[in-house]
Amino acid sequence: MSKSNILSRLLFLLSTLALGLILSVSTASAQTNRPVLEKFLSKTDVQLFAPDASGYGDIQQDLPVAPIYQDQDLIGYAFVTSDFVGTTGYSGKPIHVMAAIDLEGKLLGAELVEHSEPIVLIGIPDSKIKKLTASYKGLDVVQEAAQGGSAHELDIISGATVTIMIIDDSIVRSAIKVARALGLGGLSTEAKDNSPQRELNDDESLVSDWQTMSGDGSIRRLTLDVGQINEAFVQAGDPRAIERPIEKDPETTFIDMHAALVSAPSIGLSLLGEAEYGNLQSWLDEGEHAILIAGRGLYSFKGSGYVRGGIFDRIQLIQGDISVRFHDKNHRRLGEIAADGAPSFTELDIFRIPANAEFDPAKPWRLQLLAHREVGPVEKTFLTFDLGYKLPEQYLKPLPKVAPVASAVDTNDDDAARAALWQRIWRDKQFEITVLGVMLAVLTATFFFQKQFTRNARFFYWFRMSFLVVTLVFLGWGQNAQLSIVNLMALGASLQSGFSWDAFLLDPLVFILWFSVAAALLFWGRGAFCGWLCPFGALQEITNQIARFFKVPQWELPWGLHERLWPLKYMIFLGLFGLSLVSIPMAEQYAEIEPFKTAIILKFDRAWPFVVFATVLLGAGLFIERFYCRYLCPLGAALAIPGRIRMFDWLKRYKECGNPCQTCANECFVQAIHPTGEINPNECLSCLHCQVLYQDDQKCPVCIKQRKGRERRSANDTASKAAMEALLSKKNPPQGISKKES
């Protein structure tokens, strides 16, 4: 491809993107600022929230809420979450939940009134999401405000994690804002903290013993015995948990847990000793802190299910509106406590608090312990217990007044809260992100060094099959990281309604995959994703290979028919694109032509028509390899169009390819090679099988000719060498034999 062609294509792409951004800005600026509540108030029956209610009042001028009346009595307020917090979902559009709160600060109900979430529209019954949303009835908003929105258990529906987290986050935070603005349940708008600001006193380095620190509050303790934990589960009211009490003496220690802020110099020196405290200081970066947690008893605060690369799911630190979960990289074991008089513990661990958690050591915090009880083969029920901590004044020094630092989840700053939500998801997915990064690095190396990778046909076959298994099991079934044409529709909708990165960052693996696809389109076209990183594509190829092993006959369509079926996927894509301009929800419904949700995200746990459709496509793929990819996939068509701008042609060809040799064309499993020898980049899945054949001296005529030439030269060299040796032996007979005798 010439430089001028490359430049023209890049300019076309940039101009298209610029036009899209201009349209999105103009569309966003045209939007009105009328409350969303106005749209849904007349459509939502007030009896959904209060059966005895008589109606709504007028929407207030200063706050987008509508009073709810029972005759003449005010009993609560209705509001829509989108008026108070950002609720942009995975579709790029808001998820509107209408809720009502009573005068005591408890939710009267919550109703999912409008959304465009693709996984809900076409992957999970809408009733299931609405049922979960309605379960927030009775939520104690006062308690949520006190515990930073973490006073309730979050239920997750498999396959809709991001959507559920957005719904949960928006309901809780908007309800807290409404309650504070209206003074419900005794809440009021948070006043500025006018108390003297303090910080750790680094000059305080007094070493104390265990008893002294336990007495002055440097070390705080939470102790539960078997009797207390059994009684707590009885009070919780779950009969399954009540039927499974711990069968030990009630006074047996369930857990004895101690905590201390060891980044405070005096506490750290006393508990860790001088050498270990020096190691701690080297471990901590600026702005970071650390706590020591010591435990003993029947229950582990770390948990037996903890594995390297995971998180400690039984403990979390809570301070105001922020919460910190501890990861493996922020954890160290401690051998022993240096303080005199310290008891022995079975668990001694130091946990680092990252600087971006915005933890303030001068303010009170609490360590929350999650205790569980098994109630079935895989089911558990949970209770939480708090260990409160406040650093004694002796370890603090006054600080001149400065502007307060915003917490990671500032209830008065929606942008910060939304950013904190996706950042928390990324932190929790560090192991999965690392695995995906390794996969992308290996795939990139494969393409850059394709000659070396494809030199041995057997090695490359098993390498490719292994990679596809990881793609299917890890990316697909494990992480639901299946890209879809619906993602592109979501991007288009987001550009029209006001683009925001937050919604796309909520699923880190999908986000990274899309960026890798964008980069790969410039270098290799669509094949990098479609041929290697698409879980459904991997499922098709693996099942076809199994079919081949069992001698299932393979059908190859005549070239003329095959060539006429190619455009089907482009027609499907253009049809969906046209529908999306009219109605995104309608387009998402028709996008069910993709079986990805059924086969990958929901793992065939779906209504039978969807399962039959996906099964039929996979069945066709047993006879015609990658049948769906070849003829029906709208995502493949969408990627093939910009894939034409790729800057390089990496696949090597001989001038004999196609004339007369047809080996590669006959063995290409998606028939992407024309009979004349050209590779169609729109259809090529970059499986690199043609590059295996390119070096195969048993199949490729060019390589066979080269091999035979080498063999002839080698045979000639051998014959010449033998003749020369025979001639020399006649001229120089062995000693003891005369020339005449020889």
PDB file of N, CA and C in Angstrom, residues 322-375:
ATOM      1  N   ILE A 322     -15.717   6.414  52.544  1.00  0.00           N
ATOM      2  CA  ILE A 322     -14.767   5.591  51.801  1.00  0.00           C
ATOM      3  C   ILE A 322     -14.644   4.213  52.443  1.00  0.00           C
ATOM      4  N   SER A 323     -14.315   3.243  51.616  1.00  0.00           N
ATOM      5  CA  SER A 323     -14.055   1.897  52.115  1.00  0.00           C
ATOM      6  C   SER A 323     -12.822   1.361  51.398  1.00  0.00           C
ATOM      7  N   VAL A 324     -12.036   0.575  52.101  1.00  0.00           N
ATOM      8  CA  VAL A 324     -10.795   0.039  51.556  1.00  0.00           C
ATOM      9  C   VAL A 324     -10.806  -1.468  51.737  1.00  0.00           C
ATOM     10  N   ARG A 325     -10.703  -2.190  50.627  1.00  0.00           N
ATOM     11  CA  ARG A 325     -10.496  -3.636  50.679  1.00  0.00           C
ATOM     12  C   ARG A 325      -9.025  -3.908  50.394  1.00  0.00           C
ATOM     13  N   PHE A 326      -8.484  -4.892  51.088  1.00  0.00           N
ATOM     14  CA  PHE A 326      -7.055  -5.136  51.011  1.00  0.00           C
ATOM     15  C   PHE A 326      -6.734  -6.230  50.009  1.00  0.00           C
ATOM     16  N   HIS A 327      -5.737  -5.958  49.161  1.00  0.00           N
ATOM     17  CA  HIS A 327      -5.293  -6.894  48.131  1.00  0.00           C
ATOM     18  C   HIS A 327      -3.982  -7.543  48.547  1.00  0.00           C
ATOM     19  N   ASP A 328      -3.663  -8.592  47.849  1.00  0.00           N
ATOM     20  CA  ASP A 328      -2.456  -9.349  48.145  1.00  0.00           C
ATOM     21  C   ASP A 328      -1.206  -8.472  48.115  1.00  0.00           C
ATOM     22  N   LYS A 329      -1.115  -7.576  47.147  1.00  0.00           N
ATOM     23  CA  LYS A 329       0.092  -6.759  47.023  1.00  0.00           C
ATOM     24  C   LYS A 329       0.226  -5.763  48.169  1.00  0.00           C
ATOM     25  N   ASN A 330      -0.866  -5.519  48.899  1.00  0.00           N
ATOM     26  CA  ASN A 330      -0.845  -4.605  50.040  1.00  0.00           C
ATOM     27  C   ASN A 330      -0.843  -5.357  51.365  1.00  0.00           C
ATOM     28  N   HIS A 331      -0.275  -6.560  51.355  1.00  0.00           N
ATOM     29  CA  HIS A 331      -0.316  -7.410  52.541  1.00  0.00           C
ATOM     30  C   HIS A 331       1.070  -7.980  52.841  1.00  0.00           C
ATOM     31  N   ARG A 332       1.404  -8.027  54.138  1.00  0.00           N
ATOM     32  CA  ARG A 332       2.631  -8.683  54.589  1.00  0.00           C
ATOM     33  C   ARG A 332       2.338  -9.433  55.880  1.00  0.00           C
ATOM     34  N   ARG A 333       2.968 -10.572  56.019  1.00  0.00           N
ATOM     35  CA  ARG A 333       2.855 -11.314  57.273  1.00  0.00           C
ATOM     36  C   ARG A 333       3.895 -10.799  58.264  1.00  0.00           C
ATOM     37  N   LEU A 334       3.576 -10.881  59.548  1.00  0.00           N
ATOM     38  CA  LEU A 334       4.483 -10.482  60.617  1.00  0.00           C
ATOM     39  C   LEU A 334       4.807 -11.705  61.462  1.00  0.00           C
ATOM     40  N   GLY A 335       6.079 -11.874  61.796  1.00  0.00           N
ATOM     41  CA  GLY A 335       6.487 -13.057  62.561  1.00  0.00           C
ATOM     42  C   GLY A 335       6.042 -13.019  64.009  1.00  0.00           C
ATOM     43  N   GLU A 336       6.284 -11.880  64.678  1.00  0.00           N
ATOM     44  CA  GLU A 336       5.915 -11.758  66.089  1.00  0.00           C
ATOM     45  C   GLU A 336       5.753 -10.301  66.453  1.00  0.00           C
ATOM     46  N   ILE A 337       5.080 -10.052  67.577  1.00  0.00           N
ATOM     47  CA  ILE A 337       4.896  -8.699  68.093  1.00  0.00           C
ATOM     48  C   ILE A 337       6.033  -8.396  69.056  1.00  0.00           C
ATOM     49  N   ALA A 338       6.646  -7.232  68.896  1.00  0.00           N
ATOM     50  CA  ALA A 338       7.822  -6.880  69.696  1.00  0.00           C
ATOM     51  C   ALA A 338       7.468  -6.325  71.068  1.00  0.00           C
ATOM     52  N   ALA A 339       6.245  -5.818  71.240  1.00  0.00           N
ATOM     53  CA  ALA A 339       5.870  -5.178  72.504  1.00  0.00           C
ATOM     54  C   ALA A 339       5.885  -6.171  73.659  1.00  0.00           C
ATOM     55  N   ASP A 340       6.395  -5.746  74.802  1.00  0.00           N
ATOM     56  CA  ASP A 340       6.410  -6.586  76.001  1.00  0.00           C
ATOM     57  C   ASP A 340       4.984  -6.896  76.444  1.00  0.00           C
ATOM     58  N   GLY A 341       4.777  -8.148  76.855  1.00  0.00           N
ATOM     59  CA  GLY A 341       3.475  -8.547  77.379  1.00  0.00           C
ATOM     60  C   GLY A 341       2.447  -8.884  76.323  1.00  0.00           C
ATOM     61  N   ALA A 342       2.847  -8.920  75.042  1.00  0.00           N
ATOM     62  CA  ALA A 342       1.891  -9.215  73.975  1.00  0.00           C
ATOM     63  C   ALA A 342       1.492 -10.683  74.014  1.00  0.00           C
ATOM     64  N   PRO A 343       0.207 -10.993  73.866  1.00  0.00           N
ATOM     65  CA  PRO A 343      -0.227 -12.396  73.816  1.00  0.00           C
ATOM     66  C   PRO A 343       0.181 -13.026  72.485  1.00  0.00           C
ATOM     67  N   SER A 344       0.026 -14.324  72.373  1.00  0.00           N
ATOM     68  CA  SER A 344       0.340 -15.017  71.124  1.00  0.00           C
ATOM     69  C   SER A 344      -0.898 -15.036  70.233  1.00  0.00           C
ATOM     70  N   PHE A 345      -0.666 -14.959  68.926  1.00  0.00           N
ATOM     71  CA  PHE A 345      -1.748 -14.958  67.954  1.00  0.00           C
ATOM     72  C   PHE A 345      -1.447 -15.979  66.857  1.00  0.00           C
ATOM     73  N   THR A 346      -2.504 -16.496  66.256  1.00  0.00           N
ATOM     74  CA  THR A 346      -2.326 -17.439  65.140  1.00  0.00           C
ATOM     75  C   THR A 346      -2.199 -16.708  63.807  1.00  0.00           C
ATOM     76  N   GLU A 347      -2.657 -15.455  63.770  1.00  0.00           N
ATOM     77  CA  GLU A 347      -2.554 -14.650  62.548  1.00  0.00           C
ATOM     78  C   GLU A 347      -2.018 -13.270  62.911  1.00  0.00           C
ATOM     79  N   LEU A 348      -0.944 -12.882  62.233  1.00  0.00           N
ATOM     80  CA  LEU A 348      -0.351 -11.559  62.417  1.00  0.00           C
ATOM     81  C   LEU A 348      -0.065 -10.994  61.029  1.00  0.00           C
ATOM     82  N   ASP A 349      -0.765  -9.951  60.655  1.00  0.00           N
ATOM     83  CA  ASP A 349      -0.634  -9.446  59.290  1.00  0.00           C
ATOM     84  C   ASP A 349      -0.657  -7.924  59.275  1.00  0.00           C
ATOM     85  N   ILE A 350       0.137  -7.355  58.358  1.00  0.00           N
ATOM     86  CA  ILE A 350       0.176  -5.909  58.143  1.00  0.00           C
ATOM     87  C   ILE A 350      -0.471  -5.619  56.795  1.00  0.00           C
ATOM     88  N   PHE A 351      -1.361  -4.637  56.773  1.00  0.00           N
ATOM     89  CA  PHE A 351      -2.070  -4.261  55.551  1.00  0.00           C
ATOM     90  C   PHE A 351      -1.794  -2.797  55.238  1.00  0.00           C
ATOM     91  N   ARG A 352      -1.424  -2.560  53.995  1.00  0.00           N
ATOM     92  CA  ARG A 352      -1.111  -1.202  53.542  1.00  0.00           C
ATOM     93  C   ARG A 352      -2.367  -0.528  53.005  1.00  0.00           C
ATOM     94  N   ILE A 353      -2.562   0.740  53.369  1.00  0.00           N
ATOM     95  CA  ILE A 353      -3.679   1.544  52.871  1.00  0.00           C
ATOM     96  C   ILE A 353      -3.143   2.465  51.784  1.00  0.00           C
ATOM     97  N   PRO A 354      -3.536   2.279  50.524  1.00  0.00           N
ATOM     98  CA  PRO A 354      -2.980   3.091  49.427  1.00  0.00           C
ATOM     99  C   PRO A 354      -3.279   4.572  49.601  1.00  0.00           C
ATOM    100  N   ALA A 355      -2.424   5.389  49.040  1.00  0.00           N
ATOM    101  CA  ALA A 355      -2.590   6.837  49.153  1.00  0.00           C
ATOM    102  C   ALA A 355      -3.864   7.312  48.472  1.00  0.00           C
ATOM    103  N   ASN A 356      -4.252   6.647  47.356  1.00  0.00           N
ATOM    104  CA  ASN A 356      -5.445   7.104  46.636  1.00  0.00           C
ATOM    105  C   ASN A 356      -6.748   6.764  47.348  1.00  0.00           C
ATOM    106  N   ALA A 357      -6.666   6.057  48.480  1.00  0.00           N
ATOM    107  CA  ALA A 357      -7.876   5.788  49.259  1.00  0.00           C
ATOM    108  C   ALA A 357      -8.323   7.005  50.047  1.00  0.00           C
ATOM    109  N   GLU A 358      -7.456   8.038  50.111  1.00  0.00           N
ATOM    110  CA  GLU A 358      -7.758   9.279  50.833  1.00  0.00           C
ATOM    111  C   GLU A 358      -8.058   9.018  52.307  1.00  0.00           C
ATOM    112  N   PHE A 359      -7.357   8.067  52.894  1.00  0.00           N
ATOM    113  CA  PHE A 359      -7.513   7.745  54.314  1.00  0.00           C
ATOM    114  C   PHE A 359      -6.870   8.842  55.160  1.00  0.00           C
ATOM    115  N   ASP A 360      -7.567   9.264  56.208  1.00  0.00           N
ATOM    116  CA  ASP A 360      -7.057  10.283  57.131  1.00  0.00           C
ATOM    117  C   ASP A 360      -6.833   9.633  58.491  1.00  0.00           C
ATOM    118  N   PRO A 361      -5.569   9.429  58.901  1.00  0.00           N
ATOM    119  CA  PRO A 361      -5.310   8.737  60.173  1.00  0.00           C
ATOM    120  C   PRO A 361      -5.780   9.505  61.391  1.00  0.00           C
ATOM    121  N   ALA A 362      -6.023  10.799  61.226  1.00  0.00           N
ATOM    122  CA  ALA A 362      -6.454  11.604  62.367  1.00  0.00           C
ATOM    123  C   ALA A 362      -7.943  11.474  62.650  1.00  0.00           C
ATOM    124  N   LYS A 363      -8.686  10.862  61.729  1.00  0.00           N
ATOM    125  CA  LYS A 363     -10.127  10.721  61.911  1.00  0.00           C
ATOM    126  C   LYS A 363     -10.481   9.289  62.293  1.00  0.00           C
ATOM    127  N   PRO A 364     -11.603   9.099  62.975  1.00  0.00           N
ATOM    128  CA  PRO A 364     -12.001   7.731  63.366  1.00  0.00           C
ATOM    129  C   PRO A 364     -12.253   6.858  62.144  1.00  0.00           C
ATOM    130  N   TRP A 365     -12.013   5.565  62.301  1.00  0.00           N
ATOM    131  CA  TRP A 365     -12.321   4.592  61.264  1.00  0.00           C
ATOM    132  C   TRP A 365     -12.726   3.296  61.942  1.00  0.00           C
ATOM    133  N   ARG A 366     -13.186   2.370  61.156  1.00  0.00           N
ATOM    134  CA  ARG A 366     -13.576   1.080  61.733  1.00  0.00           C
ATOM    135  C   ARG A 366     -13.178  -0.044  60.794  1.00  0.00           C
ATOM    136  N   LEU A 367     -12.883  -1.162  61.392  1.00  0.00           N
ATOM    137  CA  LEU A 367     -12.547  -2.361  60.643  1.00  0.00           C
ATOM    138  C   LEU A 367     -13.766  -3.268  60.696  1.00  0.00           C
ATOM    139  N   GLN A 368     -14.311  -3.583  59.541  1.00  0.00           N
ATOM    140  CA  GLN A 368     -15.528  -4.395  59.480  1.00  0.00           C
ATOM    141  C   GLN A 368     -15.167  -5.839  59.167  1.00  0.00           C
ATOM    142  N   LEU A 369     -15.637  -6.743  60.016  1.00  0.00           N
ATOM    143  CA  LEU A 369     -15.398  -8.173  59.845  1.00  0.00           C
ATOM    144  C   LEU A 369     -16.653  -8.831  59.297  1.00  0.00           C
ATOM    145  N   LEU A 370     -16.488  -9.630  58.256  1.00  0.00           N
ATOM    146  CA  LEU A 370     -17.594 -10.375  57.655  1.00  0.00           C
ATOM    147  C   LEU A 370     -17.521 -11.818  58.132  1.00  0.00           C
ATOM    148  N   ALA A 371     -18.509 -12.231  58.921  1.00  0.00           N
ATOM    149  CA  ALA A 371     -18.572 -13.610  59.410  1.00  0.00           C
ATOM    150  C   ALA A 371     -19.639 -14.360  58.626  1.00  0.00           C
ATOM    151  N   HIS A 372     -19.336 -15.590  58.231  1.00  0.00           N
ATOM    152  CA  HIS A 372     -20.295 -16.341  57.428  1.00  0.00           C
ATOM    153  C   HIS A 372     -20.634 -17.670  58.079  1.00  0.00           C
ATOM    154  N   ARG A 373     -21.733 -18.219  57.624  1.00  0.00           N
ATOM    155  CA  ARG A 373     -22.144 -19.563  58.038  1.00  0.00           C
ATOM    156  C   ARG A 373     -22.709 -20.272  56.813  1.00  0.00           C
ATOM    157  N   GLU A 374     -22.235 -21.470  56.566  1.00  0.00           N
ATOM    158  CA  GLU A 374     -22.713 -22.241  55.429  1.00  0.00           C
ATOM    159  C   GLU A 374     -24.134 -22.733  55.703  1.00  0.00           C
ATOM    160  N   VAL A 375     -25.008 -22.523  54.711  1.00  0.00           N
ATOM    161  CA  VAL A 375     -26.411 -22.930  54.856  1.00  0.00           C
ATOM    162  C   VAL A 375     -26.823 -23.900  53.758  1.00  0.00           C
TER     163      VAL A 375
END
